[in-house]
């Protein structure tokens, strides 16, 4: 296969586990095809490492199509690397030059403990979702889908928020390691739809509380999250979350304990 | 002994079967449901929806996934859409037509009753997903939008931009997380199922490896649902995510669950072509692109001009030429094969000669770039990121790639495998797609199984089966744990010279060359000689560095490749035995001018393989298929 080939020096963060000290280790990536993705370049480096009998660099990845949200680390200080709106699995080597040195390290945030090398534990996101990132609707016999009319603009806006892949780049890019972009995307997605609007107050209260209790930092609206987001989730989601949360706090009513008629 | 392959199809007219089955099902009263535990393996569309529904019903559910989060299951990657017979477009759709199209699309190798039920619940799936907040595309009036898809002449595909799978998965996932919150579902992440525990002939639990700590855990339950997805990673290069594996299903197979139609692999026609030796996977471009893209190659062999310099009359729009009524929307197997023929004739494009054009120039002229960008913008961006080419300016290049696997564990109408208490849902089972899954039907099946079938059949099983109490201290669990530990220790102690990936690539190459888009007896026999050799070398020469009692990616991959090395052989045997062409299974000896030639007299059956301890002696059983409603006919898309 023709096409350009380049050589790179990689400074990769190696850390055995959450409790171990990590450090940067240097590797050479030789004869890398410009058509290869960043992860395929790492695969090739790993093959050489394994051939030497050493442990390969651990990194999270799965679909390699930019949609599952599994992959993600920091390249030269930028979450998911230098291309806008791109996950590392979709970042191709034609974007780098021969002879470059790249520094590769995991997403850093207290709420994302390092598991190994470039892998971090993002299960805090799942706990935020289980605190209220859903619509309470049992399986079975909902009304006909077209009985719920949703203005196209709202549906499109909800979809734009729902596009979040939960990769955590927003947290890694934020100086406070805030999870506001992620949480607000889910809150917006649900609240913009009539199906989800019913429990929007409760949802905002619970999800914001869960976000805080996971130890994520406060949002100061600097916008680093939006800039790093591979799916271009917008800051407007955070405004929507804040407005909803405030509204919910101010109008919070005690939950009725009355049971149904017996 | 009764035939173990009893499909348990309810009697009566096809329209009444599912209602009848639901009524006749045994029930578990609400207060007793919490006394029953169910394990769900896999949390994609089928697994997450099953876990959510069962949790809601009150069962104690334990859900397991290999992923870091259930939201990352590979269902997330499906792009184009989900079918449902809603007839919102008033273009003549109906349950019966969706049923008819699906039976025909499966080339008469699916079970009629299952397919009818799938069509029947399809409308309910859309209602369910909308009610739980899936932001499907809408018209300006607020109603749901539809588009057409390969293999169908009505517009019945619901979609959420090019991310339908993601949105549906997030829907099912959020419902499952709601049950996690409610305490009915317990989620175990980063766990890989490495054995099924069978006691008194019934599935009673699983053995998993905690991928973070290496710990081997045993979990007991009253029933097990396997929803672990498909196996096209056996080809190494496929559209499947890297962690997709056959392992969970294969371990159940080795414990007695029959494996049906393993050779049925769907080759998806619109993938980004292979670019080089380091490539790790293939990326699918949504089939919906074929709504507005026209497929062509140069008429002349070896025409290497820039596509925009090739005049109209020197282009061959071969799908439109060969299949005038379906044109670019011909079913996937048909479109894939025609691409292969064009490339085999030397008319392929790209440096490799293994690609054809998918051209949007006409649509851009007709509808404007804005409209095209609104419809497919994200797909165009993805294409440009991967290839460095702008598809608005130059036609996309595409080539077929292994995608969905229609084979899987054999199940009866209740989705129960040949092991009582072991149910199989979604892509992991074989039942609904026959030999060629049509577009937009995999999402439909995953959700149908998880939301609307398994919850009923689990109730029927638990309500009608006497189950003795078991604990993970029982001998069967201990033996299974020991077996798993022994296999892991064998693997890490080989300390050979070759990486896991090198074996996987070698196997994948054998599979693609001999059991891919076209198969013939000579190639399959060759593969059957080669695969055991690769397997033998694997067990003598694989190298797995690192500690098994800790996160060890090479060990995870090795276990999966070991299973693929067994499955690959079974796929080839199955393909060799099936002396006919049907849908995605194209035996080159059986064709009429390039069109698949079925043999209904001898092969109108499901082949279900029984594991007997050694690949060579696996026994082939048959479930005869009868077509009472859609009469056997040759498919024609001309």
Short mmCIF file of C-alpha atoms in Angstrom, two decimals, chain A:
data_model
loop_
_atom_site.label_atom_id
_atom_site.label_comp_id
_atom_site.label_asym_id
_atom_site.label_seq_id
_atom_site.Cartn_x
_atom_site.Cartn_y
_atom_site.Cartn_z
CA UNK A 1 0.00 0.00 0.00
CA UNK A 2 1.43 3.32 -0.93
CA UNK A 3 0.92 6.59 0.86
CA UNK A 4 3.21 8.44 3.17
CA UNK A 5 4.95 6.80 6.11
CA UNK A 6 6.31 8.61 9.13
CA UNK A 7 8.36 7.96 12.26
CA UNK A 8 7.33 9.23 15.67
CA UNK A 9 8.64 9.31 19.20
CA UNK A 10 5.98 8.59 21.81
CA UNK A 11 6.18 9.51 25.46
CA UNK A 12 3.54 7.28 26.98
CA UNK A 13 2.26 7.32 30.55
CA UNK A 14 2.74 3.88 32.08
CA UNK A 15 1.09 3.12 35.39
CA UNK A 16 0.52 -0.39 36.67
CA UNK A 17 -2.55 0.41 38.71
CA UNK A 18 -4.42 3.08 40.62
CA UNK A 19 -2.11 2.80 43.61
CA UNK A 20 1.14 2.70 41.70
CA UNK A 21 3.36 5.58 40.73
CA UNK A 22 3.25 6.24 37.05
CA UNK A 23 5.88 7.62 34.72
CA UNK A 24 6.47 8.41 31.07
CA UNK A 25 8.22 5.79 28.96
CA UNK A 26 9.58 6.51 25.51
CA UNK A 27 8.74 4.37 22.47
CA UNK A 28 9.51 4.67 18.79
CA UNK A 29 6.67 4.29 16.32
CA UNK A 30 8.37 3.42 13.06
CA UNK A 31 7.12 3.48 9.51
CA UNK A 32 3.58 4.50 10.39
CA UNK A 33 1.18 4.70 7.44
CA UNK A 34 -0.68 7.99 7.09
CA UNK A 35 -3.85 5.93 6.60
CA UNK A 36 -3.57 4.30 10.02
CA UNK A 37 -5.66 5.60 12.88
CA UNK A 38 -3.97 6.72 16.09
CA UNK A 39 -5.06 3.49 17.77
CA UNK A 40 -3.78 1.38 14.90
CA UNK A 41 -0.45 3.12 15.32
CA UNK A 42 -0.52 2.14 19.01
CA UNK A 43 -1.48 -1.43 18.03
CA UNK A 44 1.68 -1.64 15.95
CA UNK A 45 3.81 -0.30 18.80
CA UNK A 46 2.14 -2.84 21.12
CA UNK A 47 2.89 -5.73 18.78
CA UNK A 48 6.58 -4.85 19.11
CA UNK A 49 6.32 -4.51 22.87
CA UNK A 50 4.61 -7.92 23.17
CA UNK A 51 7.18 -9.48 20.85
CA UNK A 52 9.79 -8.39 23.39
CA UNK A 53 7.79 -10.15 26.10
CA UNK A 54 6.75 -6.95 27.80
CA UNK A 55 3.27 -5.78 28.68
CA UNK A 56 1.56 -3.75 26.00
CA UNK A 57 0.29 -0.23 26.62
CA UNK A 58 -3.24 -0.56 27.97
CA UNK A 59 -5.79 1.78 26.46
CA UNK A 60 -9.56 1.60 26.24
CA UNK A 61 -11.15 1.27 22.83
CA UNK A 62 -13.89 -0.72 21.16
CA UNK A 63 -15.93 0.35 18.16
CA UNK A 64 -13.18 2.38 16.51
CA UNK A 65 -15.89 4.27 14.68
CA UNK A 66 -16.12 7.25 16.99
CA UNK A 67 -19.44 6.34 18.55
CA UNK A 68 -19.04 3.99 21.53
CA UNK A 69 -17.13 6.51 23.63
CA UNK A 70 -14.72 3.92 24.98
CA UNK A 71 -11.48 5.38 23.67
CA UNK A 72 -9.89 8.56 24.83
CA UNK A 73 -6.66 9.87 26.26
CA UNK A 74 -4.69 13.05 26.10
CA UNK A 75 -2.24 13.74 23.28
CA UNK A 76 0.06 16.71 23.74
CA UNK A 77 -2.25 18.18 26.33
CA UNK A 78 -5.44 17.80 24.34
CA UNK A 79 -8.18 15.28 25.08
CA UNK A 80 -8.64 13.09 21.97
CA UNK A 81 -5.80 14.94 20.26
CA UNK A 82 -5.58 18.00 18.12
CA UNK A 83 -8.45 17.57 15.67
CA UNK A 84 -11.72 19.22 16.50
CA UNK A 85 -14.76 17.01 17.02
CA UNK A 86 -12.79 13.79 16.70
CA UNK A 87 -12.28 10.78 18.96
CA UNK A 88 -8.78 9.27 19.02
CA UNK A 89 -9.99 6.25 17.11
CA UNK A 90 -10.96 8.55 14.25
CA UNK A 91 -7.78 10.59 14.41
CA UNK A 92 -5.60 9.49 11.52
CA UNK A 93 -1.87 9.68 11.23
CA UNK A 94 -1.95 11.92 8.19
CA UNK A 95 -2.44 14.68 10.72
CA UNK A 96 1.11 14.23 12.06
CA UNK A 97 4.51 14.94 10.64
CA UNK A 98 7.58 12.80 10.34
CA UNK A 99 9.87 13.08 13.35
CA UNK A 100 7.31 14.50 15.78
CA UNK A 101 7.40 13.65 19.48
CA UNK A 102 3.99 13.06 21.06
CA UNK A 103 3.11 12.94 24.73
CA UNK A 104 0.30 10.54 25.55
CA UNK A 105 -1.32 10.38 28.97
CA UNK A 106 -4.65 9.35 30.50
CA UNK A 107 -7.63 11.60 31.18
CA UNK A 108 -6.84 13.13 34.55
CA UNK A 109 -9.56 13.75 37.14
CA UNK A 110 -9.99 12.59 40.72
CA UNK A 111 -13.33 11.07 39.81
CA UNK A 112 -11.69 9.05 37.01
CA UNK A 113 -9.08 6.92 38.82
CA UNK A 114 -6.41 5.42 36.58
CA UNK A 115 -6.91 1.69 36.07
CA UNK A 116 -3.76 1.05 34.09
CA UNK A 117 -1.64 3.14 31.71
CA UNK A 118 -4.11 5.13 29.62
CA UNK A 119 -7.25 3.48 31.00
CA UNK A 120 -9.35 5.30 33.55
CA UNK A 121 -12.47 4.32 35.46
CA UNK A 122 -15.41 6.41 34.28
CA UNK A 123 -18.12 4.46 36.10
CA UNK A 124 -19.07 7.66 37.92
CA UNK A 125 -20.91 8.57 34.71
CA UNK A 126 -23.08 5.48 34.98
CA UNK A 127 -23.94 6.34 38.55
CA UNK A 128 -24.99 9.82 37.45
CA UNK A 129 -27.28 8.25 34.85
CA UNK A 130 -28.81 5.78 37.29
CA UNK A 131 -29.61 8.69 39.59
CA UNK A 132 -32.20 9.99 37.15
CA UNK A 133 -30.99 10.02 33.55
CA UNK A 134 -34.03 8.19 32.30
CA UNK A 135 -37.73 8.53 31.66
CA UNK A 136 -39.89 6.50 34.01
CA UNK A 137 -41.84 4.43 31.52
CA UNK A 138 -42.51 0.77 31.99
CA UNK A 139 -42.26 -1.72 29.18
CA UNK A 140 -45.49 -2.71 27.57
CA UNK A 141 -48.20 -0.66 26.07
CA UNK A 142 -47.33 2.98 25.54
CA UNK A 143 -49.54 5.07 23.32
CA UNK A 144 -48.91 5.24 19.61
CA UNK A 145 -45.62 7.02 18.94
CA UNK A 146 -47.27 9.65 16.74
CA UNK A 147 -49.68 10.55 19.53
CA UNK A 148 -46.77 12.45 21.06
CA UNK A 149 -46.02 15.27 18.66
CA UNK A 150 -42.59 16.78 19.03
CA UNK A 151 -41.73 19.95 17.12
CA UNK A 152 -38.91 19.20 14.71
CA UNK A 153 -36.70 21.88 16.22
CA UNK A 154 -37.09 20.37 19.68
CA UNK A 155 -36.46 16.86 18.42
CA UNK A 156 -33.33 18.04 16.61
CA UNK A 157 -32.09 19.91 19.66
CA UNK A 158 -32.78 16.91 21.89
CA UNK A 159 -30.91 14.74 19.42
CA UNK A 160 -27.92 17.09 19.45
CA UNK A 161 -27.73 16.76 23.22
CA UNK A 162 -28.33 13.03 23.11
CA UNK A 163 -25.35 12.62 20.78
CA UNK A 164 -23.03 12.67 23.83
CA UNK A 165 -20.95 9.48 23.86
CA UNK A 166 -19.92 9.74 27.51
CA UNK A 167 -16.21 9.57 26.73
CA UNK A 168 -15.20 11.94 29.51
CA UNK A 169 -13.10 14.32 27.41
CA UNK A 170 -15.10 17.21 28.86
CA UNK A 171 -14.02 16.26 32.36
CA UNK A 172 -10.41 15.80 31.31
CA UNK A 173 -10.32 19.16 29.54
CA UNK A 174 -11.85 21.09 32.44
CA UNK A 175 -9.49 22.69 34.93
CA UNK A 176 -11.99 21.81 37.68
CA UNK A 177 -12.73 18.35 36.29
CA UNK A 178 -16.38 19.24 36.11
CA UNK A 179 -18.92 16.81 34.67
CA UNK A 180 -21.37 19.58 33.85
CA UNK A 181 -21.29 19.09 30.08
CA UNK A 182 -22.01 15.37 30.29
CA UNK A 183 -24.73 15.68 32.92
CA UNK A 184 -26.37 18.65 31.25
CA UNK A 185 -26.46 16.91 27.89
CA UNK A 186 -28.54 14.11 29.36
CA UNK A 187 -30.74 16.50 31.33
CA UNK A 188 -31.34 18.56 28.18
CA UNK A 189 -32.04 15.57 25.98
CA UNK A 190 -34.82 14.41 28.27
CA UNK A 191 -36.24 17.78 29.23
CA UNK A 192 -36.60 18.96 25.63
CA UNK A 193 -39.00 16.13 24.86
CA UNK A 194 -42.57 16.09 26.15
CA UNK A 195 -42.07 12.50 27.36
CA UNK A 196 -39.24 13.59 29.61
CA UNK A 197 -40.48 17.02 30.64
CA UNK A 198 -42.82 15.57 33.26
CA UNK A 199 -40.07 14.63 35.69
CA UNK A 200 -37.52 17.22 34.68
CA UNK A 201 -37.29 18.91 38.08
CA UNK A 202 -36.74 15.73 39.98
CA UNK A 203 -34.22 14.63 37.37
CA UNK A 204 -32.21 17.85 37.55
CA UNK A 205 -32.09 17.73 41.34
CA UNK A 206 -31.00 14.14 41.49
CA UNK A 207 -28.46 14.20 38.68
CA UNK A 208 -26.77 17.36 39.89
CA UNK A 209 -26.59 15.90 43.39
CA UNK A 210 -25.09 12.68 42.02
CA UNK A 211 -22.56 14.65 39.99
CA UNK A 212 -21.46 16.51 43.09
CA UNK A 213 -21.27 13.46 45.28
CA UNK A 214 -19.00 11.76 42.73
CA UNK A 215 -16.48 14.51 43.40
CA UNK A 216 -16.57 16.30 40.07
CA UNK A 217 -15.62 19.97 40.31
CA UNK A 218 -17.73 23.04 39.78
CA UNK A 219 -18.41 24.52 36.36
CA UNK A 220 -17.02 27.99 35.73
CA UNK A 221 -18.20 28.14 32.12
CA UNK A 222 -14.77 28.54 30.59
CA UNK A 223 -15.80 26.32 27.69
CA UNK A 224 -12.80 23.98 27.61
CA UNK A 225 -15.26 21.09 27.67
CA UNK A 226 -17.09 22.24 24.57
CA UNK A 227 -13.81 22.72 22.74
CA UNK A 228 -12.66 19.20 23.55
CA UNK A 229 -15.97 17.42 22.94
CA UNK A 230 -15.74 14.98 20.03
CA UNK A 231 -19.48 15.30 19.48
CA UNK A 232 -19.65 19.11 19.74
CA UNK A 233 -22.04 19.10 22.68
CA UNK A 234 -22.73 22.74 23.41
CA UNK A 235 -22.42 24.90 26.49
CA UNK A 236 -26.08 25.84 26.11
CA UNK A 237 -26.81 22.49 27.72
CA UNK A 238 -25.10 23.68 30.87
CA UNK A 239 -27.19 26.85 30.91
CA UNK A 240 -30.29 24.74 30.55
CA UNK A 241 -29.20 22.48 33.39
CA UNK A 242 -28.43 25.41 35.67
CA UNK A 243 -31.75 27.06 34.96
CA UNK A 244 -33.59 23.84 35.56
CA UNK A 245 -31.72 23.01 38.69
CA UNK A 246 -32.32 26.46 40.14
CA UNK A 247 -35.97 26.36 39.21
CA UNK A 248 -36.28 22.92 40.74
CA UNK A 249 -34.61 24.00 43.97
CA UNK A 250 -36.83 27.04 44.28
CA UNK A 251 -40.05 25.21 43.58
CA UNK A 252 -39.19 21.92 45.29
CA UNK A 253 -42.18 20.42 47.04
CA UNK A 254 -42.08 17.68 49.64
CA UNK A 255 -42.84 14.31 48.16
CA UNK A 256 -46.30 13.04 49.02
CA UNK A 257 -46.25 9.82 50.85
CA UNK A 258 -49.95 9.15 50.30
CA UNK A 259 -50.55 5.78 48.75
CA UNK A 260 -53.14 5.10 46.10
CA UNK A 261 -56.71 4.31 46.89
CA UNK A 262 -57.04 0.85 48.26
#
